[in-house]
Coordinates of C-alpha atoms in Angstrom, one line a residue:
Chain M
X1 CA 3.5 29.3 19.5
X2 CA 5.1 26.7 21.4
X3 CA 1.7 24.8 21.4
X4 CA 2.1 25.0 17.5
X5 CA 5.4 23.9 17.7
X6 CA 4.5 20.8 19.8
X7 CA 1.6 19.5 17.6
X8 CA 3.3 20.5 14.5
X9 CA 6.9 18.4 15.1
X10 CA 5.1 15.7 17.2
X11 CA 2.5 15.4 14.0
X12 CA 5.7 15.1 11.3
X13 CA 7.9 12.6 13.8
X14 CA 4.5 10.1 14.5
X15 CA 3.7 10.5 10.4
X16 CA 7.3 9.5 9.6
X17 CA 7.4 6.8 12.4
X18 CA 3.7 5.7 10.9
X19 CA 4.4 5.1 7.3
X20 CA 7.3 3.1 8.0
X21 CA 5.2 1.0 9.4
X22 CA 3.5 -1.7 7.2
X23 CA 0.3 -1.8 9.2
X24 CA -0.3 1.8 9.7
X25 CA 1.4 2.8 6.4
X26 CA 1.6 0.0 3.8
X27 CA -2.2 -1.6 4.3
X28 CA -3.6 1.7 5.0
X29 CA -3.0 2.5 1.4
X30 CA -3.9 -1.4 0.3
X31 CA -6.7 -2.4 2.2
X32 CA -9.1 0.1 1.3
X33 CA -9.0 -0.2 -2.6
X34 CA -9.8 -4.0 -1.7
X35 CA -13.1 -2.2 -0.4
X36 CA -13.1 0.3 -3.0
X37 CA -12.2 -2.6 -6.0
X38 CA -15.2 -4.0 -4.7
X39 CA -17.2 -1.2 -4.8
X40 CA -16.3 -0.1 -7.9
X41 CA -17.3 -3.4 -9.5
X42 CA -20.6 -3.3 -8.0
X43 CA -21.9 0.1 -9.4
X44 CA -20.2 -1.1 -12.8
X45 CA -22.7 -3.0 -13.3
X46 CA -25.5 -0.1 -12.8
X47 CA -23.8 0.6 -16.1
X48 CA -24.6 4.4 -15.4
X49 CA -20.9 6.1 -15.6
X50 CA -22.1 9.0 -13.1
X51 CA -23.0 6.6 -10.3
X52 CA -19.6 5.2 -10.8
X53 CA -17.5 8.6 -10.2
X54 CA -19.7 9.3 -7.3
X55 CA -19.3 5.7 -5.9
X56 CA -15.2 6.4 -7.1
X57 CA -15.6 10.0 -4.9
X58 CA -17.3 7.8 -1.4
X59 CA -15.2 4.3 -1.9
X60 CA -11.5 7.0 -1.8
X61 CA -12.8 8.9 1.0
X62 CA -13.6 5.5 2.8
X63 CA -9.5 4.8 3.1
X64 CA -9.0 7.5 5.5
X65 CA -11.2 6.6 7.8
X66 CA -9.7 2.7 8.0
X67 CA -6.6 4.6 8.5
X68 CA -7.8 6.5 11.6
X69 CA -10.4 3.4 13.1
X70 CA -8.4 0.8 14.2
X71 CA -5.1 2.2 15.1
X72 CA -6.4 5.6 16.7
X73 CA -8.0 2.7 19.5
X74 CA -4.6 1.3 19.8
X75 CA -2.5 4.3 19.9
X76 CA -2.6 4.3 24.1
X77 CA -2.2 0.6 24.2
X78 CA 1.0 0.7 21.7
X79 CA 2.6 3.6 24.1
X80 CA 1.7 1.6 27.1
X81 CA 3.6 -1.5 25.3
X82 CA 6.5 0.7 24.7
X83 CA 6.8 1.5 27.6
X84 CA 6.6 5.2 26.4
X85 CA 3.0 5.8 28.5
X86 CA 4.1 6.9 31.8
X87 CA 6.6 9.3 30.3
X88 CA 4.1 11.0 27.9
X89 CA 2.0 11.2 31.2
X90 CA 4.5 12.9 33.2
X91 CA 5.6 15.3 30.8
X92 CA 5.2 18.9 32.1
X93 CA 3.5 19.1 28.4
X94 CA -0.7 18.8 28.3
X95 CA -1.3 14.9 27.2
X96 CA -3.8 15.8 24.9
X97 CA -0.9 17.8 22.5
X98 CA 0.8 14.7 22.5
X99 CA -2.0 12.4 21.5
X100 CA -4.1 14.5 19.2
X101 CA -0.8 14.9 16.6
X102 CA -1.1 10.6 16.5
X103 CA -4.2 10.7 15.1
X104 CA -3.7 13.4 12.5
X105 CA -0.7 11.8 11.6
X106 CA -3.1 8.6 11.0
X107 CA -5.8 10.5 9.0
X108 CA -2.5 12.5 6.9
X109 CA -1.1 8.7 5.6
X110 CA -5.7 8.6 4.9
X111 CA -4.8 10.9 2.6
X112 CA -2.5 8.9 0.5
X113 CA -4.9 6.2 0.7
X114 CA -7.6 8.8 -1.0
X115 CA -5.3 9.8 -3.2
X116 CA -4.4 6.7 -4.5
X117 CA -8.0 4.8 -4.8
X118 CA -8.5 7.9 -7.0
X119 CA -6.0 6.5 -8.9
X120 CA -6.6 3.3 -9.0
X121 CA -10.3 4.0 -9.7
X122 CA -9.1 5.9 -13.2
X123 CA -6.6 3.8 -14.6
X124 CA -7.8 0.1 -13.1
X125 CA -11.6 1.1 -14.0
X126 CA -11.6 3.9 -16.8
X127 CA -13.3 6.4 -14.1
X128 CA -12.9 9.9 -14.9
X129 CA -11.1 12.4 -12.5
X130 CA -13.0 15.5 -13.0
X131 CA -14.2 17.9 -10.2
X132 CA -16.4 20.7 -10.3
X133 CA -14.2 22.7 -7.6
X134 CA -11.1 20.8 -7.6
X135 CA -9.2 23.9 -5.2
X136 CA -12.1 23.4 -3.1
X137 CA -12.3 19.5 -3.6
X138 CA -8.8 19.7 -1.6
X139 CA -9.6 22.1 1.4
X140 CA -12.6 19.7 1.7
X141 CA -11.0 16.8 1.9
X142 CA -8.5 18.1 3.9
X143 CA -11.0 19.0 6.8
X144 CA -12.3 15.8 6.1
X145 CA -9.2 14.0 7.3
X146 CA -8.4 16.4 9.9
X147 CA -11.8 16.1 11.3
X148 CA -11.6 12.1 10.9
X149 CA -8.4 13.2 13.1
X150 CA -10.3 14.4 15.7
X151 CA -12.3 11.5 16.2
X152 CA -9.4 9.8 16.3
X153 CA -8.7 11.5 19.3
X154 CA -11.4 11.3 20.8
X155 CA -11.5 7.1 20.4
X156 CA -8.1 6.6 21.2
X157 CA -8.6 8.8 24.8
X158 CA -11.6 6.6 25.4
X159 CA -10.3 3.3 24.7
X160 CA -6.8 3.6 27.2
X161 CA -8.6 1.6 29.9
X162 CA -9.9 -1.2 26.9
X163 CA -7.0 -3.6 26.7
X164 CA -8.5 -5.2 23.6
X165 CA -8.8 -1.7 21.8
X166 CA -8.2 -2.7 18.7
X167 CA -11.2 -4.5 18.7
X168 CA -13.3 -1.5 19.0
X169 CA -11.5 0.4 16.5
X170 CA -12.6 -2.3 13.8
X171 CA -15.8 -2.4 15.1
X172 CA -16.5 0.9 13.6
X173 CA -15.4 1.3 10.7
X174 CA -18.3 -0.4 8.6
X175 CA -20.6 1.7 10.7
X176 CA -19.2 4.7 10.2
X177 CA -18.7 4.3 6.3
X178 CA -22.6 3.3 5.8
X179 CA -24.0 6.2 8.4
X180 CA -21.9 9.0 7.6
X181 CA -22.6 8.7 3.6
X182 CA -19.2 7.8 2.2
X183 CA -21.3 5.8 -0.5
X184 CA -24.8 5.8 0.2
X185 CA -26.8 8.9 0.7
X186 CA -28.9 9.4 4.1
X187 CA -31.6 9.5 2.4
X188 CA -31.9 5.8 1.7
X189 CA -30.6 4.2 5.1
X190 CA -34.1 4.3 7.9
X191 CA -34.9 7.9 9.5
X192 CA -33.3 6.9 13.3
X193 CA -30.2 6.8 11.4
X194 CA -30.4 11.0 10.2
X195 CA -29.4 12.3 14.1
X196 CA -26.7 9.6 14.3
X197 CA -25.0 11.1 11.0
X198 CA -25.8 14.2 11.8
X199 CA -23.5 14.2 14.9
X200 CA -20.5 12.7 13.5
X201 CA -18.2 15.1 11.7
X202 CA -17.5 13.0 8.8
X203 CA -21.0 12.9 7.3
X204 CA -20.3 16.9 6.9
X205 CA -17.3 16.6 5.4
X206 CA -18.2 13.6 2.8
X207 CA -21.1 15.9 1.9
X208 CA -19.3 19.0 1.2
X209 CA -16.1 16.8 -0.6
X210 CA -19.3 15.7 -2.5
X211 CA -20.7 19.6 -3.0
X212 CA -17.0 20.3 -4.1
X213 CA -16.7 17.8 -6.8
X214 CA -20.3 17.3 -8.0
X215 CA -21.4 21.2 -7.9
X216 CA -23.3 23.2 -5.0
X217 CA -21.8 25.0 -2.2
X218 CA -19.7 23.1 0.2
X219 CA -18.7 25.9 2.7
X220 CA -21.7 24.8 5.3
X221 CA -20.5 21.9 5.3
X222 CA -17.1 22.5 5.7
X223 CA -17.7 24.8 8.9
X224 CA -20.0 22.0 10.6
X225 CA -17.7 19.5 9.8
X226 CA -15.0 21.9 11.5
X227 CA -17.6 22.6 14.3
X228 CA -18.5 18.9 15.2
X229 CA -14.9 17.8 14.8
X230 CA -14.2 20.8 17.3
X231 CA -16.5 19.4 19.7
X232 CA -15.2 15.7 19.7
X233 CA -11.9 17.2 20.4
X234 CA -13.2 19.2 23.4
X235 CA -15.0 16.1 24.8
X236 CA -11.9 14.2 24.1
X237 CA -9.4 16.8 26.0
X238 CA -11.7 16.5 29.0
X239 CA -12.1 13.0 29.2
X240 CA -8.0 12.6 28.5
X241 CA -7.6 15.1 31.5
X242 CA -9.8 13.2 33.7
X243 CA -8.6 9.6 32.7
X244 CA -5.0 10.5 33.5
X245 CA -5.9 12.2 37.0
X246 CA -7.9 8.8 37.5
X247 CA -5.1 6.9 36.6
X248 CA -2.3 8.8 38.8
X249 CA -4.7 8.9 42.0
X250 CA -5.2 5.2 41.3
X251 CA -1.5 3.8 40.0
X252 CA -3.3 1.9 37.6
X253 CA -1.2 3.7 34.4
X254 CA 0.2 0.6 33.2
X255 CA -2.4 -2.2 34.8
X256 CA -5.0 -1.9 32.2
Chain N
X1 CA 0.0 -42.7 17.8
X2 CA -1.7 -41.5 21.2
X3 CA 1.0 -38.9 21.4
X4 CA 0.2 -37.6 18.0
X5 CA -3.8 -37.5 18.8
X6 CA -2.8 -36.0 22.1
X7 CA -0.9 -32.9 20.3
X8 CA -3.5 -33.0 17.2
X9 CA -6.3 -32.5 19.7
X10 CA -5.2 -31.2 22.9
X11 CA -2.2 -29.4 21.6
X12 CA -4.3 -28.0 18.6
X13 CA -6.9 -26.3 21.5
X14 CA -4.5 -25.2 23.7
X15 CA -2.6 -23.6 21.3
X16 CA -5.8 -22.3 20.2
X17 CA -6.7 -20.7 23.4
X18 CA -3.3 -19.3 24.3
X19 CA -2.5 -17.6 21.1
X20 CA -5.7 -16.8 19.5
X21 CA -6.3 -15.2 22.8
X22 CA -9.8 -13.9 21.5
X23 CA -11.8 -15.4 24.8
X24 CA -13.1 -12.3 26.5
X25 CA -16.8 -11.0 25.2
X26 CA -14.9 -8.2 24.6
X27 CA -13.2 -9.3 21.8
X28 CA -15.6 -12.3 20.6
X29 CA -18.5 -10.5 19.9
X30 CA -17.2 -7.1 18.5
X31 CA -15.2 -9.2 16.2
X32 CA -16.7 -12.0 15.3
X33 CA -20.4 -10.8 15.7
X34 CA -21.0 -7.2 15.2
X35 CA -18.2 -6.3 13.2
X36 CA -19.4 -9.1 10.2
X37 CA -22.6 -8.2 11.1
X38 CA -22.0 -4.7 10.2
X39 CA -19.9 -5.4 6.6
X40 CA -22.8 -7.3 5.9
X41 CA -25.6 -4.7 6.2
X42 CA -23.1 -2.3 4.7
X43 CA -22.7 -4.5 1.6
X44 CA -26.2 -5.2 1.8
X45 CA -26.9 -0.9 1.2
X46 CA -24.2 -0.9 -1.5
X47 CA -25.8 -3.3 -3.4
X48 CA -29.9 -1.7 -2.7
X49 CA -27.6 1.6 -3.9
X50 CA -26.2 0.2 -7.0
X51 CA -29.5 -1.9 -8.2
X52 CA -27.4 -5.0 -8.7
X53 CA -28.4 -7.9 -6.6
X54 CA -31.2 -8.5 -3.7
X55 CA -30.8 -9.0 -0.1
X56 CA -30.0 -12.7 0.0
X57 CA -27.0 -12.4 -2.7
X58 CA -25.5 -10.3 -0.3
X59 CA -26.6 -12.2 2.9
X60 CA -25.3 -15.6 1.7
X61 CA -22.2 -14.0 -0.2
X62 CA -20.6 -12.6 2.5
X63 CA -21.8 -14.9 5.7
X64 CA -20.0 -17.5 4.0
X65 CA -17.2 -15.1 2.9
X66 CA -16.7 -14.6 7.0
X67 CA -15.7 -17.7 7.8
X68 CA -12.5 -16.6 6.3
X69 CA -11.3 -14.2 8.9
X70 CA -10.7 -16.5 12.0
X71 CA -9.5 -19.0 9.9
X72 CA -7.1 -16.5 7.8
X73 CA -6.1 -14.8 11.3
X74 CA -6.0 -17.2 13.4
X75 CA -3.4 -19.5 11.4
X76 CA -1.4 -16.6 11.2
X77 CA -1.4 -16.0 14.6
X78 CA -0.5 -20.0 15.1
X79 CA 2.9 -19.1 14.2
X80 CA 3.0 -14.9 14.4
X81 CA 2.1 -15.2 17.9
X82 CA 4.4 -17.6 18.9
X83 CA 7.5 -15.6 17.7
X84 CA 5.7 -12.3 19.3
X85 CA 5.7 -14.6 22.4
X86 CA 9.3 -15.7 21.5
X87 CA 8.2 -19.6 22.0
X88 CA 8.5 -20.2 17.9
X89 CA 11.7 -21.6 18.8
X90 CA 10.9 -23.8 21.5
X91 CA 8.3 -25.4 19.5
X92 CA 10.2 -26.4 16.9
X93 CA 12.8 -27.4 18.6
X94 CA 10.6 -29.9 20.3
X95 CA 10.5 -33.6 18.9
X96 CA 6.7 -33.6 18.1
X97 CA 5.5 -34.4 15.0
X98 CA 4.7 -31.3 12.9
X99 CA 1.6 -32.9 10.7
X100 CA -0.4 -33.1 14.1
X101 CA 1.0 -30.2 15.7
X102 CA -0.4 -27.9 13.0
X103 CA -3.3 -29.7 11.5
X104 CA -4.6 -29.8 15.2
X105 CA -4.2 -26.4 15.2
X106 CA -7.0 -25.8 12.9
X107 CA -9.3 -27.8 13.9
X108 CA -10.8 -25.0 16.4
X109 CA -10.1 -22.6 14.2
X110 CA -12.6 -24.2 11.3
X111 CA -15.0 -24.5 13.8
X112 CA -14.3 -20.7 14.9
X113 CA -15.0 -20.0 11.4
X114 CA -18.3 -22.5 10.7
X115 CA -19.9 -20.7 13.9
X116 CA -18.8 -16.9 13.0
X117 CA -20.7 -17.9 9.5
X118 CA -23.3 -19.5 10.8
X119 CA -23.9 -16.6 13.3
X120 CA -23.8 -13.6 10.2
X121 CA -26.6 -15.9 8.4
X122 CA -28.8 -16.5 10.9
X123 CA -28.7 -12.8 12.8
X124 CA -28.3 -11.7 9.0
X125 CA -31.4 -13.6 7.3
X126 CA -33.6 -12.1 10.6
X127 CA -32.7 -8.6 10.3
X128 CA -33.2 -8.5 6.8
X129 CA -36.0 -10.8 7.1
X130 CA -34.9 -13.1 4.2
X131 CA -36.6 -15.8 3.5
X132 CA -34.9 -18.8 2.0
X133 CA -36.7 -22.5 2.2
X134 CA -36.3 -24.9 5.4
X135 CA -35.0 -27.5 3.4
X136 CA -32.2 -25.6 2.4
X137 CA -30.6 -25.0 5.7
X138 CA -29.5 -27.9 6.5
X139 CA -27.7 -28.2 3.2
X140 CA -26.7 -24.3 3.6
X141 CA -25.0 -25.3 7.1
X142 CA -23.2 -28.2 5.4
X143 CA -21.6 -26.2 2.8
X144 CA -20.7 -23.5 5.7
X145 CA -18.7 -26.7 6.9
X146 CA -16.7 -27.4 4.0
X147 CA -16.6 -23.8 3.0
X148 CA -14.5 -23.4 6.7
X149 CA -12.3 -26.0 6.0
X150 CA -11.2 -25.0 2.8
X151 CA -10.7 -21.7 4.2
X152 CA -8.3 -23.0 6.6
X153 CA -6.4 -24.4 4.3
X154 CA -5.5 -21.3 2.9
X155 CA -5.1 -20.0 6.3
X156 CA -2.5 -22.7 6.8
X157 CA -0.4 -21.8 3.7
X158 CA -0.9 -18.3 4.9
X159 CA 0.7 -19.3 8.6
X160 CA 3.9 -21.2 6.8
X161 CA 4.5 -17.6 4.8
X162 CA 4.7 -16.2 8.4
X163 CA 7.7 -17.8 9.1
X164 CA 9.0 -15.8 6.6
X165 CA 6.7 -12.6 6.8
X166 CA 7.0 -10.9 10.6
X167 CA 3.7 -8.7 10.0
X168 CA 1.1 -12.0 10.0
X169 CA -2.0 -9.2 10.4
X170 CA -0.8 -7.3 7.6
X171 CA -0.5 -10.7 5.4
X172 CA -4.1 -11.9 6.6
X173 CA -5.7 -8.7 6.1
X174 CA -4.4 -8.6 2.7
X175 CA -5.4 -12.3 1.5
X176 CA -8.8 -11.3 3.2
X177 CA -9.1 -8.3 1.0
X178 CA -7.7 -10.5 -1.8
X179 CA -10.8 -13.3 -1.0
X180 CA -13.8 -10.2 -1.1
X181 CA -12.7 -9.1 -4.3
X182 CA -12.1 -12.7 -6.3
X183 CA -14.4 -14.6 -4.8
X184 CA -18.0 -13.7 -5.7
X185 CA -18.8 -12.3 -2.2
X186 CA -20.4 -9.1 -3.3
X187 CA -20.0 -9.8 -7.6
X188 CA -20.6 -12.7 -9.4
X189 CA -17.6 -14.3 -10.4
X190 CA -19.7 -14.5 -13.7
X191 CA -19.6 -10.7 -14.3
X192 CA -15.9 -10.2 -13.1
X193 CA -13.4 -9.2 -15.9
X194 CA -12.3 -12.3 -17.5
X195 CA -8.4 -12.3 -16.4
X196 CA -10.0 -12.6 -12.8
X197 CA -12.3 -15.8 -13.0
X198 CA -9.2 -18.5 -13.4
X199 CA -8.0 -16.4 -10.1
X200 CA -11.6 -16.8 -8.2
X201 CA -12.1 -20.5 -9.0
X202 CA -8.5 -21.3 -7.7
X203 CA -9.6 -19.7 -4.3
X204 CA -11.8 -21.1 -1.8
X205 CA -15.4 -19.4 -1.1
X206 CA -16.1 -19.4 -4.6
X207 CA -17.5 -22.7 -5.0
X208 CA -19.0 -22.5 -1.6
X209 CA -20.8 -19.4 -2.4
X210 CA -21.9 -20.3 -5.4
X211 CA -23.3 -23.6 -4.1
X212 CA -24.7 -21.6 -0.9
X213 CA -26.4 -19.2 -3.6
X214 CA -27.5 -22.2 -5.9
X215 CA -29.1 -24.0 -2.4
X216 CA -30.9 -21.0 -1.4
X217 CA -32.3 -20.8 -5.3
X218 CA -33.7 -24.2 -5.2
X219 CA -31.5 -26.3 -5.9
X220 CA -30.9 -29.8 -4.5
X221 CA -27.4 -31.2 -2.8
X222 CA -27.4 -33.4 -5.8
X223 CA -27.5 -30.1 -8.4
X224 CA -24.2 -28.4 -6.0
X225 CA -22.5 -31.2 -5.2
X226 CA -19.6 -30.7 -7.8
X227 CA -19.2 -27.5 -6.3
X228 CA -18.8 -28.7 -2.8
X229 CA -16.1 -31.3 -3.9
X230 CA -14.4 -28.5 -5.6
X231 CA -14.6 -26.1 -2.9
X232 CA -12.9 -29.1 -0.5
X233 CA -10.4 -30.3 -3.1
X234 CA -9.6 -26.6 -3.2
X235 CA -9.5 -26.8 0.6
X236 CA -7.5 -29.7 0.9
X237 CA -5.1 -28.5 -2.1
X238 CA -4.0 -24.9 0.0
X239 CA -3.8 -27.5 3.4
X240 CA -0.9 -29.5 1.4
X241 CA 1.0 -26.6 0.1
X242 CA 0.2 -25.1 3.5
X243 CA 2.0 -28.2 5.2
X244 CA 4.6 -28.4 2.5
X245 CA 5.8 -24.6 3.2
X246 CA 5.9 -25.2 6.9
X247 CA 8.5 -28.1 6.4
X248 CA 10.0 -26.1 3.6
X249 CA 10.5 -23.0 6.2
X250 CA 11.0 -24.9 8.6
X251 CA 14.0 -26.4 7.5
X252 CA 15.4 -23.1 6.0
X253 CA 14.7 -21.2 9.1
X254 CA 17.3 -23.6 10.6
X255 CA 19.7 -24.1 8.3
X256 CA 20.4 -20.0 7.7
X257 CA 19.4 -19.5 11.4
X258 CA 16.6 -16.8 10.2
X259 CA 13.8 -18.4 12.8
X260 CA 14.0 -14.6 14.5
X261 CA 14.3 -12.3 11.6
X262 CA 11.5 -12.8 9.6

């Protein structure tokens, strides 16, 4: 319960510090409908309105992950900056609980970014909203962002020892948008590609926000996007324990 | 007259170096390397998605669209850096002239930007084994050049807003995004909605791109050469508003004592 507590207030303080920010909050929500302006104009010229809505469904769900990519890298770098990293380190409480709730918080202020490309996709560009399971829509792109979260995690625990973390962060975000299927399907990116996608949570949870809003079933998708979101977050607990024991043998908290 | 070359030149790379601070690998190629290199294969997969355009509309679209991000960032950094570092103070407080002291200071930075294009057409034109015409390179590179410059000047009216704006990465990113959509990059400005197109043509890239399209076409210098001259009007154009603001700012800054707040 208390572990609840912990992620729970520490997720509602970092998303209330975050979206008073204008990098993490403001451009989260305006940068990506640059991409997704862009996008939209491109398939509007297919002149086929369905590839639109599906372009409209993969160019909103592209915002959250900008909003996790490069500030989940610079999430340790910002607390060292502040100051604020030893303290989180000593802190009777496991570091992980305090980190993990950050990059939720990031993929949460996603949300409005998804919500409003939507938007701006139906009243800029005439696309229709219309879902085949919008209840299910949600819940899917809900695990979407909480998975996305979970990377998060798992990139910002890696990256504590990168001083220039930010430039990592940035470095993925194309990547991840063309692998994991936000707009183009697997099927038309080269075969080596498939095992990539297949690893990273998001490419489950684009597919079953897709299942959700263009018919199908998306609870398979939704379970391995849970599943391989689970797994980053494991890997990124153990690495976060073993970093910070590194970093206390070593007194090298606040050199890197 | 030497003092002024000395703080054009010298001051300009300096400055460079210490604020720009991208000299580690570690930065330079995920940035300016892979990162394009990636938004251009993306784009690239977009485009094969939505049947609009072939490889080298894409390729040459947004290699030269590139060029914009050093010199968009890195003029903002000129001046955001140097309150982050809390020297913006000291430097203007100093006697030296401010037309050197900021037009030396993008001098590297077009450079930064020619090379980062010149690096996402190349890598870009092997990967996706596009072939355009020998002849054309040379004039391709050329309009890289100018396409650089004119992108500075934009960067340089975006670095006098940051003495008024204190997030200079929010403000770049944003003019960035601003440049993808407007410009042509990854739509012809001809199939843009018609309120847009007097937007695009007052921006640079989107005579360079065009030209850069137009070269790798066919076309002679002769046939693109009124877009190059308008692309570096353009340029030149953004650079004087860019230097008037600075003043303008400047000036403000001291007489309400607001150097800090921004």
């Amino acid at each position: 319960m208390r572990t609840l507590r912990l992620v729970g207030v520490g997720w509602w303080m970092q998303l209330k510090n975050r979206s008073r920010s204008a990098f993490d909050g403001l451009l989260s929500i305006l940068y990506p409908l640059f991409f997704a302006a862009t996008i939209f104009l491109v398939y509007q010229q297919n002149g086929d309105p369905s590839v639109l809505v599906s372009a409209a469904v993969g160019a909103s769900l592209m915002g959250i992950w900008s909003a996790v990519s490069t500030t989940a890298s610079t999430t340790l770098q910002g607390e060292r900056r502040q100051g604020t990293l030893e303290l989180l380190v000593a802190a009777p409480t496991p570091f992980s609980l305090v980190i993990l709730p950050a990059t939720v918080s990031m993929a949460t202020i996603g949300l409005w970014s998804f919500v409003v490309t939507l938007l701006f996709g139906r009243f800029a560009f005439g696309i229709p909203i219309s879902f085949d399971q919008p209840v299910v829509f949600v819940i899917a792109a809900l695990v979407l962002a909480f998975s996305l979260g979970l990377v998060g995690f798992l990139q910002a625990v890696t990256s504590v020892r990168y001083r220039a973390a930010w430039a990592l962060g940035s470095l993925f975000e194309f990547p991840v948008w063309l692998v994991c299927g936000f707009l183009v399907p697997l099927s038309s990116l080269p075969s080596w590609v498939a095992p990539i996608a297949y690893a990273l949570p998001p490419t489950w949870g684009v597919s079953a926000v897709r299942a959700a809003a263009f018919g199908g079933s998306p609870w398979r998708d939704i379970a391995l996007c849970l599943l391989t979101g689970a797994v980053y977050a494991l890997v990124g607990v153990l690495i976060a324990r073993r970093l910070v024991d590194s970093a206390r043998g070593n007194a090298t908290l606040a050199l890197t | 007259m030497r003092t002024s070359l000395r703080i054009f030149f010298i001051g300009g790379m300096t400055s460079y170096r210490a604020l720009f601070h991208w000299l580690t690998p570690w930065i330079l190629i995920p940035t300016f390397v892979l990162s394009p290199l990636f938004q251009l294969v993306f784009f690239v997969f977009v485009g094969r998605d939505a049947g609009y355009a072939d490889d080298t509309f894409y390729l040459i679209g947004n290699a030269v669209q590139l060029a914009s991000i050093p010199c968009l960032f890195a003029m903002g950094n000129t001046i955001g850096n140097e309150r982050y570092f809390q020297t913006l103070g000291l430097l203007l407080a100093s006697p030296a002239r401010r037309l050197p002291l900021f037009l030396g200071r993008s001098l590297p930075v077009i450079v930064n930007g020619f090379l980062v294009s010149l690096v996402v057409l190349v890598t870009g034109a092997l990967l996706l084994r596009v072939s355009m015409a020998a002849a054309a390179w040379p004039e391709i590179v050329g309009v890289l050049v100018v396409t650089s410059f004119s992108c500075t000047g934009l960067g340089l009216a975006a670095a006098a807003l940051a003495l008024r704006v204190r997030e200079t990465a929010v403000l770049s990113n944003i003019i960035a995004g601003l440049l993808i959509v407007f410009c042509g990059v990854n739509v012809a400005v001809s199939a843009l909605p018609a309120w847009m197109q007097p937007i695009s043509n007052a921006l640079p890239l989107t005579h360079g791109i065009e030209a850069a399209r137009d070269l790798a076409a066919g076309s002679s210098w002769g046939q693109v050469s009124g877009l190059v001259v308008a692309e570096a009007a353009i340029g030149l154009a953004w650079a004087a508003l860019g230097i008037g603001l600075l003043f303008y700012f400047e000036v403000e800054s001291r007489r309400q004592a607001t150097l800090e707040l921004a």
